Amino acid sequence: MSYKVSLQTFEGPFDLLVYLIENAQMSIYDIKIAEITKQYMEYIETMKSMDVLVATEFMVLAATLIDIKSKMLLPRTATIDGTYIDEDPRSELVERLLEYKKYKKGADFLKEQEELMSMVYEKPQEDISAYLEEPDEYLALDIKQFASAFELFLRKKKKEEDVRAHYTRVEREKATIESRMSFIKNKFRSAFTHGLRRLSLKELIPNKKDKYDVVVTFISVLQLMRDKYLNAEQKSTYGEIEIIPGERELEDEQ
């Protein structure tokens, strides 16, 4: 049976070393060098066993850890007067780790800012010098020119009102088609009570002399046929169009 091993990726040797120290809950000022070196080397060996190319800087730090470990095993050096030199072999490594963490924190902050600013969209600056450099202009018009300009303004205003009224009328006509569909359904329900199963198209037009009324009724019937409420029959060209119930019940409004 095959299995997969997930190997965490680190940006560099110091990234791995900081992870090991923090994962072991050690103080960066009091690194248990033997334990950390062992874990670091195990990670390197795992990378090698998985045919992962180990970068040179990982090997350099491994050698540094081994060197520090060996120095800590040596006895303290005594001076001529009998005192001992308490030089910690880990001090240089600690300074480098602290510096790495400082730059790592700064890099993380910049990355967060980049992600934050990627969601900010700015409007490009526009050149408004044309409005700032030139002084205000005042129109010098005589009474005829003023009257002509005012007349042009009134024509434009009327045109806008006509367009607005047109769209208002379109919405009103839409409502009229819906009400006509309801009227036709009620007309058929009333016919059913008298045993009638078909009506002529003319019987569904309230005002046969009004062209708009004829068109609205025709469109309403087509919509009801599309919705399968009604069907239409015409036995001859230009003959009477008869409307009959369709597949759906007229009471079914869904």
PDB file of C-alpha atoms in Angstrom:
ATOM      1  CA  MET A   1       0.000   0.000   0.000  1.00  0.00           C
ATOM      2  CA  SER A   2       1.421   3.400  -0.992  1.00  0.00           C
ATOM      3  CA  TYR A   3       1.426   6.454   1.287  1.00  0.00           C
ATOM      4  CA  LYS A   4       2.345  10.087   0.990  1.00  0.00           C
ATOM      5  CA  VAL A   5       4.539  12.151   3.312  1.00  0.00           C
ATOM      6  CA  SER A   6       3.797  15.861   3.627  1.00  0.00           C
ATOM      7  CA  LEU A   7       7.005  17.874   4.106  1.00  0.00           C
ATOM      8  CA  GLN A   8       6.565  21.436   5.316  1.00  0.00           C
ATOM      9  CA  THR A   9       8.321  24.004   3.165  1.00  0.00           C
ATOM     10  CA  PHE A  10      10.492  26.725   4.709  1.00  0.00           C
ATOM     11  CA  GLU A  11      11.810  29.857   3.057  1.00  0.00           C
ATOM     12  CA  GLY A  12      15.330  29.287   4.337  1.00  0.00           C
ATOM     13  CA  PRO A  13      17.432  27.661   7.089  1.00  0.00           C
ATOM     14  CA  PHE A  14      16.657  30.363   9.650  1.00  0.00           C
ATOM     15  CA  ASP A  15      12.944  29.983   8.932  1.00  0.00           C
ATOM     16  CA  LEU A  16      13.281  26.279   9.776  1.00  0.00           C
ATOM     17  CA  LEU A  17      15.392  26.982  12.868  1.00  0.00           C
ATOM     18  CA  VAL A  18      12.908  29.550  14.248  1.00  0.00           C
ATOM     19  CA  TYR A  19      10.101  27.069  13.656  1.00  0.00           C
ATOM     20  CA  LEU A  20      11.937  24.324  15.579  1.00  0.00           C
ATOM     21  CA  ILE A  21      12.712  26.635  18.498  1.00  0.00           C
ATOM     22  CA  GLU A  22       9.162  27.965  18.763  1.00  0.00           C
ATOM     23  CA  ASN A  23       7.637  24.515  18.290  1.00  0.00           C
ATOM     24  CA  ALA A  24       9.795  23.215  21.164  1.00  0.00           C
ATOM     25  CA  GLN A  25       8.688  26.230  23.249  1.00  0.00           C
ATOM     26  CA  MET A  26      12.271  27.293  23.916  1.00  0.00           C
ATOM     27  CA  SER A  27      13.538  30.759  24.653  1.00  0.00           C
ATOM     28  CA  ILE A  28      15.567  32.115  21.778  1.00  0.00           C
ATOM     29  CA  TYR A  29      18.087  33.355  24.398  1.00  0.00           C
ATOM     30  CA  ASP A  30      18.505  29.858  25.878  1.00  0.00           C
ATOM     31  CA  ILE A  31      18.511  27.419  22.981  1.00  0.00           C
ATOM     32  CA  LYS A  32      18.993  23.762  23.847  1.00  0.00           C
ATOM     33  CA  ILE A  33      21.506  23.418  21.078  1.00  0.00           C
ATOM     34  CA  ALA A  34      21.819  19.612  21.220  1.00  0.00           C
ATOM     35  CA  GLU A  35      18.074  19.046  20.882  1.00  0.00           C
ATOM     36  CA  ILE A  36      17.638  21.660  18.142  1.00  0.00           C
ATOM     37  CA  THR A  37      20.639  20.344  16.201  1.00  0.00           C
ATOM     38  CA  LYS A  38      19.182  16.827  16.337  1.00  0.00           C
ATOM     39  CA  GLN A  39      15.792  18.002  15.029  1.00  0.00           C
ATOM     40  CA  TYR A  40      17.416  20.144  12.349  1.00  0.00           C
ATOM     41  CA  MET A  41      19.545  17.241  11.073  1.00  0.00           C
ATOM     42  CA  GLU A  42      16.502  14.920  11.080  1.00  0.00           C
ATOM     43  CA  TYR A  43      14.698  17.402   8.846  1.00  0.00           C
ATOM     44  CA  ILE A  44      17.674  17.562   6.486  1.00  0.00           C
ATOM     45  CA  GLU A  45      17.818  13.767   6.308  1.00  0.00           C
ATOM     46  CA  THR A  46      14.079  13.629   5.601  1.00  0.00           C
ATOM     47  CA  MET A  47      14.560  16.038   2.707  1.00  0.00           C
ATOM     48  CA  LYS A  48      17.373  13.885   1.317  1.00  0.00           C
ATOM     49  CA  SER A  49      15.360  10.662   1.648  1.00  0.00           C
ATOM     50  CA  MET A  50      12.535  12.256  -0.382  1.00  0.00           C
ATOM     51  CA  ASP A  51      14.984  13.298  -3.134  1.00  0.00           C
ATOM     52  CA  VAL A  52      14.422  16.951  -2.257  1.00  0.00           C
ATOM     53  CA  LEU A  53      17.340  19.145  -3.315  1.00  0.00           C
ATOM     54  CA  VAL A  54      18.860  20.559  -0.118  1.00  0.00           C
ATOM     55  CA  ALA A  55      20.057  24.116  -0.662  1.00  0.00           C
ATOM     56  CA  THR A  56      23.606  25.079   0.310  1.00  0.00           C
ATOM     57  CA  GLU A  57      22.489  27.525   3.015  1.00  0.00           C
ATOM     58  CA  PHE A  58      20.717  24.681   4.867  1.00  0.00           C
ATOM     59  CA  MET A  59      23.953  22.704   4.962  1.00  0.00           C
ATOM     60  CA  VAL A  60      25.961  25.756   6.082  1.00  0.00           C
ATOM     61  CA  LEU A  61      23.650  26.302   9.036  1.00  0.00           C
ATOM     62  CA  ALA A  62      23.786  22.596   9.861  1.00  0.00           C
ATOM     63  CA  ALA A  63      27.572  22.862  10.067  1.00  0.00           C
ATOM     64  CA  THR A  64      27.228  25.961  12.262  1.00  0.00           C
ATOM     65  CA  LEU A  65      24.911  24.132  14.670  1.00  0.00           C
ATOM     66  CA  ILE A  66      27.269  21.180  14.914  1.00  0.00           C
ATOM     67  CA  ASP A  67      30.163  23.558  15.572  1.00  0.00           C
ATOM     68  CA  ILE A  68      28.249  25.328  18.354  1.00  0.00           C
ATOM     69  CA  LYS A  69      27.236  21.975  19.838  1.00  0.00           C
ATOM     70  CA  SER A  70      30.880  20.814  19.939  1.00  0.00           C
ATOM     71  CA  LYS A  71      32.043  24.071  21.545  1.00  0.00           C
ATOM     72  CA  MET A  72      29.435  23.751  24.287  1.00  0.00           C
ATOM     73  CA  LEU A  73      30.780  20.309  25.143  1.00  0.00           C
ATOM     74  CA  LEU A  74      34.271  21.713  25.697  1.00  0.00           C
ATOM     75  CA  PRO A  75      35.285  22.829  29.223  1.00  0.00           C
ATOM     76  CA  ARG A  76      35.371  26.571  29.950  1.00  0.00           C
ATOM     77  CA  THR A  77      38.653  28.328  29.251  1.00  0.00           C
ATOM     78  CA  ALA A  78      40.507  29.636  32.334  1.00  0.00           C
ATOM     79  CA  THR A  79      42.647  32.796  32.332  1.00  0.00           C
ATOM     80  CA  ILE A  80      46.011  33.318  34.100  1.00  0.00           C
ATOM     81  CA  ASP A  81      44.380  34.642  37.263  1.00  0.00           C
ATOM     82  CA  GLY A  82      42.142  31.572  37.499  1.00  0.00           C
ATOM     83  CA  THR A  83      38.858  33.159  36.304  1.00  0.00           C
ATOM     84  CA  TYR A  84      36.777  31.585  33.561  1.00  0.00           C
ATOM     85  CA  ILE A  85      35.692  33.174  30.300  1.00  0.00           C
ATOM     86  CA  ASP A  86      31.892  32.815  30.106  1.00  0.00           C
ATOM     87  CA  GLU A  87      31.618  33.261  26.365  1.00  0.00           C
ATOM     88  CA  ASP A  88      28.433  31.630  25.066  1.00  0.00           C
ATOM     89  CA  PRO A  89      28.984  29.966  21.656  1.00  0.00           C
ATOM     90  CA  ARG A  90      25.282  30.535  20.921  1.00  0.00           C
ATOM     91  CA  SER A  91      25.440  34.341  21.211  1.00  0.00           C
ATOM     92  CA  GLU A  92      26.256  35.001  17.564  1.00  0.00           C
ATOM     93  CA  LEU A  93      23.499  32.602  16.428  1.00  0.00           C
ATOM     94  CA  VAL A  94      21.002  34.294  18.760  1.00  0.00           C
ATOM     95  CA  GLU A  95      21.823  37.720  17.299  1.00  0.00           C
ATOM     96  CA  ARG A  96      21.349  36.416  13.777  1.00  0.00           C
ATOM     97  CA  LEU A  97      18.040  34.788  14.720  1.00  0.00           C
ATOM     98  CA  LEU A  98      16.779  37.992  16.337  1.00  0.00           C
ATOM     99  CA  GLU A  99      17.734  39.968  13.254  1.00  0.00           C
ATOM    100  CA  TYR A 100      16.038  37.388  11.028  1.00  0.00           C
ATOM    101  CA  LYS A 101      12.811  37.547  13.086  1.00  0.00           C
ATOM    102  CA  LYS A 102      12.824  41.345  12.864  1.00  0.00           C
ATOM    103  CA  TYR A 103      13.088  41.312   9.069  1.00  0.00           C
ATOM    104  CA  LYS A 104      10.614  38.423   8.847  1.00  0.00           C
ATOM    105  CA  LYS A 105       8.064  40.443  10.825  1.00  0.00           C
ATOM    106  CA  GLY A 106       8.639  43.437   8.562  1.00  0.00           C
ATOM    107  CA  ALA A 107       8.219  41.281   5.455  1.00  0.00           C
ATOM    108  CA  ASP A 108       4.954  39.831   6.796  1.00  0.00           C
ATOM    109  CA  PHE A 109       3.674  43.349   7.497  1.00  0.00           C
ATOM    110  CA  LEU A 110       4.515  44.488   3.950  1.00  0.00           C
ATOM    111  CA  LYS A 111       2.781  41.407   2.535  1.00  0.00           C
ATOM    112  CA  GLU A 112      -0.372  42.185   4.539  1.00  0.00           C
ATOM    113  CA  GLN A 113      -0.301  45.770   3.283  1.00  0.00           C
ATOM    114  CA  GLU A 114       0.119  44.568  -0.294  1.00  0.00           C
ATOM    115  CA  GLU A 115      -2.914  42.279   0.036  1.00  0.00           C
ATOM    116  CA  LEU A 116      -4.892  45.104   1.630  1.00  0.00           C
ATOM    117  CA  MET A 117      -3.962  47.638  -1.059  1.00  0.00           C
ATOM    118  CA  SER A 118      -4.738  45.132  -3.827  1.00  0.00           C
ATOM    119  CA  MET A 119      -8.404  45.595  -2.898  1.00  0.00           C
ATOM    120  CA  VAL A 120      -8.193  49.395  -3.043  1.00  0.00           C
ATOM    121  CA  TYR A 121      -8.962  51.069  -6.355  1.00  0.00           C
ATOM    122  CA  GLU A 122      -7.950  54.662  -6.865  1.00  0.00           C
ATOM    123  CA  LYS A 123      -9.271  57.107  -9.384  1.00  0.00           C
ATOM    124  CA  PRO A 124      -6.394  58.425 -11.540  1.00  0.00           C
ATOM    125  CA  GLN A 125      -5.626  62.080 -11.166  1.00  0.00           C
ATOM    126  CA  GLU A 126      -7.183  64.249 -13.825  1.00  0.00           C
ATOM    127  CA  ASP A 127      -5.773  67.361 -15.406  1.00  0.00           C
ATOM    128  CA  ILE A 128      -8.037  70.219 -14.284  1.00  0.00           C
ATOM    129  CA  SER A 129      -5.639  72.997 -15.182  1.00  0.00           C
ATOM    130  CA  ALA A 130      -7.981  74.066 -17.971  1.00  0.00           C
ATOM    131  CA  TYR A 131     -10.550  74.989 -15.328  1.00  0.00           C
ATOM    132  CA  LEU A 132      -8.073  76.710 -13.009  1.00  0.00           C
ATOM    133  CA  GLU A 133      -5.860  78.721 -15.336  1.00  0.00           C
ATOM    134  CA  GLU A 134      -8.560  80.424 -17.398  1.00  0.00           C
ATOM    135  CA  PRO A 135     -10.760  83.074 -15.735  1.00  0.00           C
ATOM    136  CA  ASP A 136     -14.544  82.774 -15.668  1.00  0.00           C
ATOM    137  CA  GLU A 137     -16.251  83.808 -18.860  1.00  0.00           C
ATOM    138  CA  TYR A 138     -19.381  85.926 -18.843  1.00  0.00           C
ATOM    139  CA  LEU A 139     -21.771  85.771 -21.762  1.00  0.00           C
ATOM    140  CA  ALA A 140     -22.720  89.073 -23.312  1.00  0.00           C
ATOM    141  CA  LEU A 141     -26.115  88.502 -24.965  1.00  0.00           C
ATOM    142  CA  ASP A 142     -28.654  90.915 -26.286  1.00  0.00           C
ATOM    143  CA  ILE A 143     -32.363  90.350 -25.715  1.00  0.00           C
ATOM    144  CA  LYS A 144     -32.869  88.417 -28.972  1.00  0.00           C
ATOM    145  CA  GLN A 145     -29.982  86.041 -28.302  1.00  0.00           C
ATOM    146  CA  PHE A 146     -31.229  85.464 -24.768  1.00  0.00           C
ATOM    147  CA  ALA A 147     -34.764  84.737 -26.040  1.00  0.00           C
ATOM    148  CA  SER A 148     -33.352  82.288 -28.616  1.00  0.00           C
ATOM    149  CA  ALA A 149     -31.326  80.456 -25.944  1.00  0.00           C
ATOM    150  CA  PHE A 150     -34.331  80.283 -23.626  1.00  0.00           C
ATOM    151  CA  GLU A 151     -36.493  78.886 -26.443  1.00  0.00           C
ATOM    152  CA  LEU A 152     -33.871  76.191 -27.121  1.00  0.00           C
ATOM    153  CA  PHE A 153     -33.919  75.321 -23.424  1.00  0.00           C
ATOM    154  CA  LEU A 154     -37.711  74.962 -23.482  1.00  0.00           C
ATOM    155  CA  ARG A 155     -37.584  72.684 -26.550  1.00  0.00           C
ATOM    156  CA  LYS A 156     -35.033  70.404 -24.880  1.00  0.00           C
ATOM    157  CA  LYS A 157     -37.110  70.288 -21.714  1.00  0.00           C
ATOM    158  CA  LYS A 158     -40.247  69.354 -23.673  1.00  0.00           C
ATOM    159  CA  LYS A 159     -38.334  66.615 -25.484  1.00  0.00           C
ATOM    160  CA  GLU A 160     -37.206  65.161 -22.155  1.00  0.00           C
ATOM    161  CA  GLU A 161     -40.770  65.242 -20.867  1.00  0.00           C
ATOM    162  CA  ASP A 162     -42.033  63.488 -24.029  1.00  0.00           C
ATOM    163  CA  VAL A 163     -39.435  60.717 -23.631  1.00  0.00           C
ATOM    164  CA  ARG A 164     -40.352  60.314 -19.950  1.00  0.00           C
ATOM    165  CA  ALA A 165     -44.049  60.156 -20.813  1.00  0.00           C
ATOM    166  CA  HIS A 166     -43.362  57.531 -23.496  1.00  0.00           C
ATOM    167  CA  TYR A 167     -41.666  55.169 -21.034  1.00  0.00           C
ATOM    168  CA  THR A 168     -44.428  55.796 -18.501  1.00  0.00           C
ATOM    169  CA  ARG A 169     -46.990  54.818 -21.147  1.00  0.00           C
ATOM    170  CA  VAL A 170     -45.053  51.634 -21.952  1.00  0.00           C
ATOM    171  CA  GLU A 171     -45.240  50.582 -18.288  1.00  0.00           C
ATOM    172  CA  ARG A 172     -48.961  51.337 -18.222  1.00  0.00           C
ATOM    173  CA  GLU A 173     -49.528  49.255 -21.377  1.00  0.00           C
ATOM    174  CA  LYS A 174     -47.687  46.350 -19.786  1.00  0.00           C
ATOM    175  CA  ALA A 175     -50.109  46.445 -16.872  1.00  0.00           C
ATOM    176  CA  THR A 176     -53.012  46.615 -19.370  1.00  0.00           C
ATOM    177  CA  ILE A 177     -51.865  43.382 -21.061  1.00  0.00           C
ATOM    178  CA  GLU A 178     -51.776  41.634 -17.687  1.00  0.00           C
ATOM    179  CA  SER A 179     -55.262  42.863 -16.840  1.00  0.00           C
ATOM    180  CA  ARG A 180     -56.513  41.750 -20.293  1.00  0.00           C
ATOM    181  CA  MET A 181     -55.154  38.234 -19.682  1.00  0.00           C
ATOM    182  CA  SER A 182     -57.105  38.139 -16.436  1.00  0.00           C
ATOM    183  CA  PHE A 183     -60.203  39.388 -18.295  1.00  0.00           C
ATOM    184  CA  ILE A 184     -59.915  36.583 -20.893  1.00  0.00           C
ATOM    185  CA  LYS A 185     -59.567  33.925 -18.202  1.00  0.00           C
ATOM    186  CA  ASN A 186     -62.666  35.205 -16.437  1.00  0.00           C
ATOM    187  CA  LYS A 187     -64.491  35.258 -19.786  1.00  0.00           C
ATOM    188  CA  PHE A 188     -63.756  31.539 -20.275  1.00  0.00           C
ATOM    189  CA  ARG A 189     -64.712  30.645 -16.704  1.00  0.00           C
ATOM    190  CA  SER A 190     -68.047  32.350 -17.267  1.00  0.00           C
ATOM    191  CA  ALA A 191     -68.483  30.469 -20.573  1.00  0.00           C
ATOM    192  CA  PHE A 192     -67.776  27.129 -18.819  1.00  0.00           C
ATOM    193  CA  THR A 193     -70.751  27.709 -16.509  1.00  0.00           C
ATOM    194  CA  HIS A 194     -72.994  27.890 -19.581  1.00  0.00           C
ATOM    195  CA  GLY A 195     -71.475  24.774 -21.144  1.00  0.00           C
ATOM    196  CA  LEU A 196     -69.385  26.652 -23.727  1.00  0.00           C
ATOM    197  CA  ARG A 197     -65.844  25.339 -24.435  1.00  0.00           C
ATOM    198  CA  ARG A 198     -64.799  27.733 -27.207  1.00  0.00           C
ATOM    199  CA  LEU A 199     -65.060  31.462 -27.913  1.00  0.00           C
ATOM    200  CA  SER A 200     -64.211  33.501 -30.966  1.00  0.00           C
ATOM    201  CA  LEU A 201     -61.350  35.974 -30.779  1.00  0.00           C
ATOM    202  CA  LYS A 202     -63.838  38.814 -31.424  1.00  0.00           C
ATOM    203  CA  GLU A 203     -65.783  37.919 -28.280  1.00  0.00           C
ATOM    204  CA  LEU A 204     -62.637  38.584 -26.217  1.00  0.00           C
ATOM    205  CA  ILE A 205     -62.235  42.169 -27.495  1.00  0.00           C
ATOM    206  CA  PRO A 206     -64.210  44.628 -25.341  1.00  0.00           C
ATOM    207  CA  ASN A 207     -63.993  47.516 -27.839  1.00  0.00           C
ATOM    208  CA  LYS A 208     -63.646  46.159 -31.378  1.00  0.00           C
ATOM    209  CA  LYS A 209     -63.361  49.655 -32.892  1.00  0.00           C
ATOM    210  CA  ASP A 210     -60.247  50.518 -30.866  1.00  0.00           C
ATOM    211  CA  LYS A 211     -57.113  49.253 -32.657  1.00  0.00           C
ATOM    212  CA  TYR A 212     -55.102  49.362 -29.455  1.00  0.00           C
ATOM    213  CA  ASP A 213     -57.744  47.221 -27.732  1.00  0.00           C
ATOM    214  CA  VAL A 214     -57.577  44.678 -30.579  1.00  0.00           C
ATOM    215  CA  VAL A 215     -53.783  44.494 -30.407  1.00  0.00           C
ATOM    216  CA  VAL A 216     -53.732  44.133 -26.620  1.00  0.00           C
ATOM    217  CA  THR A 217     -56.271  41.290 -26.784  1.00  0.00           C
ATOM    218  CA  PHE A 218     -54.341  39.513 -29.547  1.00  0.00           C
ATOM    219  CA  ILE A 219     -51.045  39.758 -27.638  1.00  0.00           C
ATOM    220  CA  SER A 220     -52.751  38.581 -24.448  1.00  0.00           C
ATOM    221  CA  VAL A 221     -54.148  35.520 -26.226  1.00  0.00           C
ATOM    222  CA  LEU A 222     -50.729  34.703 -27.664  1.00  0.00           C
ATOM    223  CA  GLN A 223     -49.214  34.895 -24.179  1.00  0.00           C
ATOM    224  CA  LEU A 224     -51.904  32.605 -22.771  1.00  0.00           C
ATOM    225  CA  MET A 225     -51.261  30.153 -25.620  1.00  0.00           C
ATOM    226  CA  ARG A 226     -47.558  30.266 -24.857  1.00  0.00           C
ATOM    227  CA  ASP A 227     -48.339  29.493 -21.215  1.00  0.00           C
ATOM    228  CA  LYS A 228     -50.531  26.592 -22.443  1.00  0.00           C
ATOM    229  CA  TYR A 229     -53.742  28.023 -20.959  1.00  0.00           C
ATOM    230  CA  LEU A 230     -55.367  28.389 -24.388  1.00  0.00           C
ATOM    231  CA  ASN A 231     -55.191  27.059 -27.955  1.00  0.00           C
ATOM    232  CA  ALA A 232     -56.421  28.610 -31.203  1.00  0.00           C
ATOM    233  CA  GLU A 233     -58.076  27.127 -34.287  1.00  0.00           C
ATOM    234  CA  GLN A 234     -58.641  28.692 -37.718  1.00  0.00           C
ATOM    235  CA  LYS A 235     -60.331  26.397 -40.233  1.00  0.00           C
ATOM    236  CA  SER A 236     -59.729  28.593 -43.288  1.00  0.00           C
ATOM    237  CA  THR A 237     -57.482  31.441 -44.393  1.00  0.00           C
ATOM    238  CA  TYR A 238     -58.799  34.737 -43.022  1.00  0.00           C
ATOM    239  CA  GLY A 239     -61.510  32.712 -41.315  1.00  0.00           C
ATOM    240  CA  GLU A 240     -62.829  33.110 -37.803  1.00  0.00           C
ATOM    241  CA  ILE A 241     -60.252  32.426 -35.095  1.00  0.00           C
ATOM    242  CA  GLU A 242     -61.700  30.305 -32.307  1.00  0.00           C
ATOM    243  CA  ILE A 243     -60.059  30.073 -28.888  1.00  0.00           C
ATOM    244  CA  ILE A 244     -60.328  26.844 -26.862  1.00  0.00           C
ATOM    245  CA  PRO A 245     -58.898  25.750 -23.470  1.00  0.00           C
ATOM    246  CA  GLY A 246     -55.316  24.479 -23.441  1.00  0.00           C
ATOM    247  CA  GLU A 247     -53.450  21.893 -21.397  1.00  0.00           C
ATOM    248  CA  ARG A 248     -53.376  23.917 -18.175  1.00  0.00           C
ATOM    249  CA  GLU A 249     -56.420  24.721 -16.124  1.00  0.00           C
ATOM    250  CA  LEU A 250     -57.388  28.363 -16.190  1.00  0.00           C
ATOM    251  CA  GLU A 251     -57.695  28.301 -12.408  1.00  0.00           C
ATOM    252  CA  ASP A 252     -54.009  27.305 -12.199  1.00  0.00           C
ATOM    253  CA  GLU A 253     -52.165  30.590 -11.750  1.00  0.00           C
ATOM    254  CA  GLN A 254     -48.721  29.010 -11.057  1.00  0.00           C
TER     255      GLN A 254
END
